[in-house]
Tab-separated table of C-alpha atoms and ligand atoms in Angstrom:
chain	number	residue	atom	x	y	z
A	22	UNK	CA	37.216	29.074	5.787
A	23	UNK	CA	38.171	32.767	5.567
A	24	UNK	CA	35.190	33.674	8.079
A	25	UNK	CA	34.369	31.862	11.382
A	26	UNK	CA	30.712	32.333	10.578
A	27	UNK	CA	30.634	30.445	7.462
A	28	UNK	CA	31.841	30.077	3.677
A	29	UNK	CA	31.561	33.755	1.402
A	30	UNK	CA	31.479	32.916	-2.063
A	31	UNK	CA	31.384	34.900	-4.831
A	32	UNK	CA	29.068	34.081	-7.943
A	33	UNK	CA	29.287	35.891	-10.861
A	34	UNK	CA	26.889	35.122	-13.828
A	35	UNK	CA	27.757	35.796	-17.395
A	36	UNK	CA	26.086	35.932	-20.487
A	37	UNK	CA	26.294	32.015	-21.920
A	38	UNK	CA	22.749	30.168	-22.137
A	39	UNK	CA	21.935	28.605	-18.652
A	40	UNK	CA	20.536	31.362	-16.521
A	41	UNK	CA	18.767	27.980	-14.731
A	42	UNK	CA	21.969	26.736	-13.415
A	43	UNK	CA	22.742	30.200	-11.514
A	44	UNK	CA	19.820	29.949	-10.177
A	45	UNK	CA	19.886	26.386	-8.357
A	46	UNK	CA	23.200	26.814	-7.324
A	47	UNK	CA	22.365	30.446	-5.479
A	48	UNK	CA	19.020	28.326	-4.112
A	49	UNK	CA	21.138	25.324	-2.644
A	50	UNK	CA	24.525	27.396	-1.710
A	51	UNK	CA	22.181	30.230	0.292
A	52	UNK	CA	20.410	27.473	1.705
A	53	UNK	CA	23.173	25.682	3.518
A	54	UNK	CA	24.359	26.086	6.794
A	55	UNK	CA	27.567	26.852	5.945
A	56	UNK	CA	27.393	29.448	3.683
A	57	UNK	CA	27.231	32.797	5.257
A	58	UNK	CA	27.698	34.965	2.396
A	59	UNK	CA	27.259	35.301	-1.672
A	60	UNK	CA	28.416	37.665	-3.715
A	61	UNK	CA	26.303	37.617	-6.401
A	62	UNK	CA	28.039	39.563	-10.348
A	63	UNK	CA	25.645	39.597	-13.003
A	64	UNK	CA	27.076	40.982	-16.833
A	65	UNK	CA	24.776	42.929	-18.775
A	66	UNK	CA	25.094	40.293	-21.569
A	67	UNK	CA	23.724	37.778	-18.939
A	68	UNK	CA	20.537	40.328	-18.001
A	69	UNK	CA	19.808	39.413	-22.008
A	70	UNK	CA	20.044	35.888	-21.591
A	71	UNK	CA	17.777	36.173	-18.844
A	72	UNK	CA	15.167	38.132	-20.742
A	73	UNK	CA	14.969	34.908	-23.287
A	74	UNK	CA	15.246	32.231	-20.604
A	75	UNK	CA	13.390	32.874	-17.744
A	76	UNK	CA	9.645	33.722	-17.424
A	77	UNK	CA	8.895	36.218	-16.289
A	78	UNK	CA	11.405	37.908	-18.051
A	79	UNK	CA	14.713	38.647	-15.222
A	80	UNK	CA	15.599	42.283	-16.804
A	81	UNK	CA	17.899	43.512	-13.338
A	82	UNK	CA	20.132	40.927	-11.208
A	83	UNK	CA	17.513	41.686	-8.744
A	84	UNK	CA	14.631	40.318	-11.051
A	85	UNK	CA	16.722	36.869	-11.791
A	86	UNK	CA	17.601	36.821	-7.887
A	87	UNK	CA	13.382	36.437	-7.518
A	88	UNK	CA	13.591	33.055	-9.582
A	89	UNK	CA	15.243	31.723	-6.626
A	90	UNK	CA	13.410	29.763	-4.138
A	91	UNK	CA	14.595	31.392	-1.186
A	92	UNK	CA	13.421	31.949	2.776
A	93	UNK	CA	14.341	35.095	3.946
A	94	UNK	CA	17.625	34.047	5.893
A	95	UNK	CA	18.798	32.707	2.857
A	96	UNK	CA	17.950	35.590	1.212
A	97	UNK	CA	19.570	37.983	2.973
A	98	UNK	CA	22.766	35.825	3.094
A	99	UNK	CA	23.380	37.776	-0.788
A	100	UNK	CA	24.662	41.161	-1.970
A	101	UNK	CA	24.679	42.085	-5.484
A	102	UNK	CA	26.837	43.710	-6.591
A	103	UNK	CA	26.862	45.681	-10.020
A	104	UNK	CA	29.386	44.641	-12.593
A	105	UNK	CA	30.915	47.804	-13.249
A	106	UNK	CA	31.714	48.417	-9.759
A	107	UNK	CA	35.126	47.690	-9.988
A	108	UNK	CA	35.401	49.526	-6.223
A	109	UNK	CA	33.414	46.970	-4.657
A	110	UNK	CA	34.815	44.802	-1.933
A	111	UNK	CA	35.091	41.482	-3.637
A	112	UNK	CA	37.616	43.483	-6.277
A	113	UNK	CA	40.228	43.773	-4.066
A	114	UNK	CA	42.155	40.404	-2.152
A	115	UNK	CA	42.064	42.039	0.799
A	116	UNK	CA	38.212	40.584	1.084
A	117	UNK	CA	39.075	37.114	2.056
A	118	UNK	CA	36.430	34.832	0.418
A	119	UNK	CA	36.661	30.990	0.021
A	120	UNK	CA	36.626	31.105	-3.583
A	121	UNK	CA	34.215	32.188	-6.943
A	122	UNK	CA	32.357	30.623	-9.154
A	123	UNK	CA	30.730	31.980	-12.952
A	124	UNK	CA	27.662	30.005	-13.800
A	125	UNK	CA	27.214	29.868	-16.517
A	126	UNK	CA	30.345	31.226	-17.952
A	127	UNK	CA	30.286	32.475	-21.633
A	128	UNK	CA	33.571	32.254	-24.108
A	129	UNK	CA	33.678	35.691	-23.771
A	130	UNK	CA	34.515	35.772	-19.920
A	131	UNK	CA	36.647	32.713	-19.956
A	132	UNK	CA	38.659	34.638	-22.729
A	133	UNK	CA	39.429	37.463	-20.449
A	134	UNK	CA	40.433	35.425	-16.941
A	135	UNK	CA	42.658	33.488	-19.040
A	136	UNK	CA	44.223	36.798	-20.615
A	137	UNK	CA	44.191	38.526	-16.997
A	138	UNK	CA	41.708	41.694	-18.962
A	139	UNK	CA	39.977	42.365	-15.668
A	140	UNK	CA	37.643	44.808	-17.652
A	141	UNK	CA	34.638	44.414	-15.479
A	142	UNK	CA	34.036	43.094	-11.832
A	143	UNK	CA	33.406	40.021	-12.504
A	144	UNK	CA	36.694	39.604	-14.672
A	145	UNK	CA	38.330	41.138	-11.768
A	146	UNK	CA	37.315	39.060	-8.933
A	147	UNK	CA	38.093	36.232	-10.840
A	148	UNK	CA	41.605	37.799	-11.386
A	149	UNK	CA	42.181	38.185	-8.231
A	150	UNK	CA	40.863	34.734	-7.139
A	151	UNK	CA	43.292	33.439	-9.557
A	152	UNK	CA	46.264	35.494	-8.201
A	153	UNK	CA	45.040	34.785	-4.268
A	154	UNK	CA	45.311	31.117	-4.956
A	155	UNK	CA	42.092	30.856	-4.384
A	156	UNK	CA	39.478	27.999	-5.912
A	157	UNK	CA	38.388	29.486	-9.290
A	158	UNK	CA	35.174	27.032	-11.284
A	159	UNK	CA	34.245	28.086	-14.168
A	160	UNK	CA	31.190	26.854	-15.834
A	161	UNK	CA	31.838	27.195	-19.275
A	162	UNK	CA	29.192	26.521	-21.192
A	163	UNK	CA	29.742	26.332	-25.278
A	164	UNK	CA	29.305	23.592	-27.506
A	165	UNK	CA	31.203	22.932	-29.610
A	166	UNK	CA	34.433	23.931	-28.864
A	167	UNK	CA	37.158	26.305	-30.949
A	168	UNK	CA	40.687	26.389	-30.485
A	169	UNK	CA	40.677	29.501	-28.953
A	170	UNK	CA	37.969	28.020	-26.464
A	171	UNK	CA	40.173	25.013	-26.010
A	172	UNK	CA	43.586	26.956	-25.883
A	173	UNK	CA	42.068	29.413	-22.927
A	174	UNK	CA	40.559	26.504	-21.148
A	175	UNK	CA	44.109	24.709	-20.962
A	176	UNK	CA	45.603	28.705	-20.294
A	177	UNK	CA	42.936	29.098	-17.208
A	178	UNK	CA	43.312	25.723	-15.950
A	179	UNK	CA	47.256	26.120	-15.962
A	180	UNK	CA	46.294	29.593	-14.012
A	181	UNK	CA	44.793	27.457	-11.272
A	182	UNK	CA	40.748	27.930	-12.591
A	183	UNK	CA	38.443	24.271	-12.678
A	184	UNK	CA	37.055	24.114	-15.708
A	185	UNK	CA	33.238	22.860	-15.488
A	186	UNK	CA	31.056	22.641	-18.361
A	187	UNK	CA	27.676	21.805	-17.341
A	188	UNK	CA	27.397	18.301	-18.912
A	189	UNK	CA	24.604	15.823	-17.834
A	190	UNK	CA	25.670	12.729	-15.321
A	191	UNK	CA	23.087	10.144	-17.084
A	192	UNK	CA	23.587	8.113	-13.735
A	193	UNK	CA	21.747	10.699	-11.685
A	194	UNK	CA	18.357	10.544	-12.837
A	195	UNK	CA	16.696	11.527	-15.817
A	196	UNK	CA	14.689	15.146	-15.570
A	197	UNK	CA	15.842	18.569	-15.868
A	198	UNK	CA	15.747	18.765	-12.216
A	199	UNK	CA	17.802	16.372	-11.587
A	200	UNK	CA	20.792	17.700	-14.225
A	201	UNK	CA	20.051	20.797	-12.383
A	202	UNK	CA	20.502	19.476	-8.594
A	203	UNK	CA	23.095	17.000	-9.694
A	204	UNK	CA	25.208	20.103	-10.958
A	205	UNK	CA	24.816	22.372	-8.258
A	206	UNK	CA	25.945	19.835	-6.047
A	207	UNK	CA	29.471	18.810	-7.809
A	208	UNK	CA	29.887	22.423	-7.934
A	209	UNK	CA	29.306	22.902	-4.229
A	210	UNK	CA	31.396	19.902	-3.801
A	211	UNK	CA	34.316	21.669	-5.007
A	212	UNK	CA	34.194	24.207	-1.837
A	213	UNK	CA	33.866	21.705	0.542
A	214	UNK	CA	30.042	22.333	0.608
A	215	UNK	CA	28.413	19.234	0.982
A	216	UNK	CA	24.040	19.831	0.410
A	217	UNK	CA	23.448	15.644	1.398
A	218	UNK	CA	21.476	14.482	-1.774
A	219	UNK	CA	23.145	10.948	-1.630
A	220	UNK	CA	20.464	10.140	-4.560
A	221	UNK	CA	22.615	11.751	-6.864
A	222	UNK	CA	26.089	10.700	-5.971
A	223	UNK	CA	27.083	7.361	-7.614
A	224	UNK	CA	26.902	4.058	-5.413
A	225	UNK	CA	29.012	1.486	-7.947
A	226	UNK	CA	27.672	-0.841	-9.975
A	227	UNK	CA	26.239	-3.266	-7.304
A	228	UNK	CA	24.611	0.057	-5.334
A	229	UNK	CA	25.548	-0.638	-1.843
A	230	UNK	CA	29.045	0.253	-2.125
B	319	FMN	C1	20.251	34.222	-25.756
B	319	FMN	C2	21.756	34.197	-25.771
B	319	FMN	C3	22.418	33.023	-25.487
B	319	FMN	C4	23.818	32.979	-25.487
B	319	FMN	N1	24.437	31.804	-25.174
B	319	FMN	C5	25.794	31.768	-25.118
B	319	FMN	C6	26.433	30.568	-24.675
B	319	FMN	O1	25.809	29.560	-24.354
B	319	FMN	N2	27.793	30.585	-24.578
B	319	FMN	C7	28.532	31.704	-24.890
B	319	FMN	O2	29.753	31.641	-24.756
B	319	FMN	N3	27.924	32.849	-25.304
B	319	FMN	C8	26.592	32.902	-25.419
B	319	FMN	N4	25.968	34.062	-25.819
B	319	FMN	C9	26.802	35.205	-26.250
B	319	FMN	C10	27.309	36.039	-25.070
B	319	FMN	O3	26.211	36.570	-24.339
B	319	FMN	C11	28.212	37.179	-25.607
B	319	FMN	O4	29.405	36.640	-26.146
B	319	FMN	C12	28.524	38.211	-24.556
B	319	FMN	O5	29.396	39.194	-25.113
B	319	FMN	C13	29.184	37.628	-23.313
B	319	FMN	O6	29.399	38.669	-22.390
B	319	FMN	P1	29.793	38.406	-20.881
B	319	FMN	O7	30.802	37.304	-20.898
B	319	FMN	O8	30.371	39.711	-20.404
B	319	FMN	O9	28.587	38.053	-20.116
B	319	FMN	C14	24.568	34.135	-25.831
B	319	FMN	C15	23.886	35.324	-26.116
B	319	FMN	C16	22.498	35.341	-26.099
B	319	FMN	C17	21.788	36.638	-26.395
């Protein structure tokens, strides 16, 4: 953990269709215990998305941060930070963090991790999670897939970056909630941050194993 009090994450969110997955995973990671701090990016591109997907409309990072279900402790556990503030802590290694997520990520943004273009903050922390060997997931969400998409995928996966398109687990329930929760979790799962919904993890075929 790179702070005794708990896990700092950074979570940037970029401007592919799935506004509604940043927001459950902010809800459940904020929520838990051991999470002390998130670092939340937003890209201007994703303040558009926003404007079509969520009602009302989130126009600011702050306005999509007030879709999240949220008590005040959890609330305070997040900064945001703007995306052109290339000065801000999480820009520089020096900030120890346990890792970064981009949910959802758009073609655009994996494009420039896997070319190292670091244009905008949330390009750069990503960078630099990539270059502090630190765990990288990247929600990519496009469908279908180019060779570009598929050649930076391989290039950002070689760089050390997970890979995680948001793609249904028909095992774990059926509603949009559940795609949502089920999600969240295996992304949580991937930095060690375990949120107990034992509903949605698969038992084998005979359920009690
Ligand atoms: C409503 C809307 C939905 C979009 N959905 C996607 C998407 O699912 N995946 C994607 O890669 N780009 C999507 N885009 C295009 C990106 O927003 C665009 O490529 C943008 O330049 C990405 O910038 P960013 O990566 O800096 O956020 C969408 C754009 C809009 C307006």
């Amino acid at each position: 953990m790179a702070n005794a009090k708990g896990k700092r994450l950074v979570v940037g969110i970029s401007g592919a269709s799935g506004i509604a997955l940043a927001i459950r995973v902010l809800e459940l990671a904020a929520s838990h215990r051991d999470v002390c701090e998130l670092h939340v990016v937003v890209s201007n591109s994703s303040l558009r998305v926003a404007m079509s997907e969520l009602n009302p409309p989130g126009s600011t990072p702050a306005a999509i941060l007030d879709h999240c279900r949220l008590d005040d402790a959890a609330r305070a556990k997040i900064t945001i930070h703007a995306n052109a503030d290339i000065g801000a802590s999480i820009a520089s290694g020096s900030c120890l963090t346990d890792g970064m997520v981009i949910v959802p990520c758009s073609a655009g943004t994996l494009a420039s991790i896997a070319h190292g273009i670091s244009r905008d903050l949330i390009q750069r922390a990503a960078d630099l999670t990539l270059k502090e060997r630190r765990r990288l997931v990247i929600a990519l969400r496009e469908t279908p897939l180019s060779m570009v998409h598929a050649e930076n995928i391989l290039t950002a996966t070689r760089a050390g970056a997970i890979v995680m398109p948001p793609v249904p687990s028909f095992y774990a329930g059926q509603s949009w909630d559940d795609f949502l929760d089920h999600f969240a979790m295996r992304v949580l799962d991937l930095f060690d941050i375990d949120i107990e919904r034992d509903d949605l993890r698969w038992k084998g075929t005979n359920g009690d194993d």
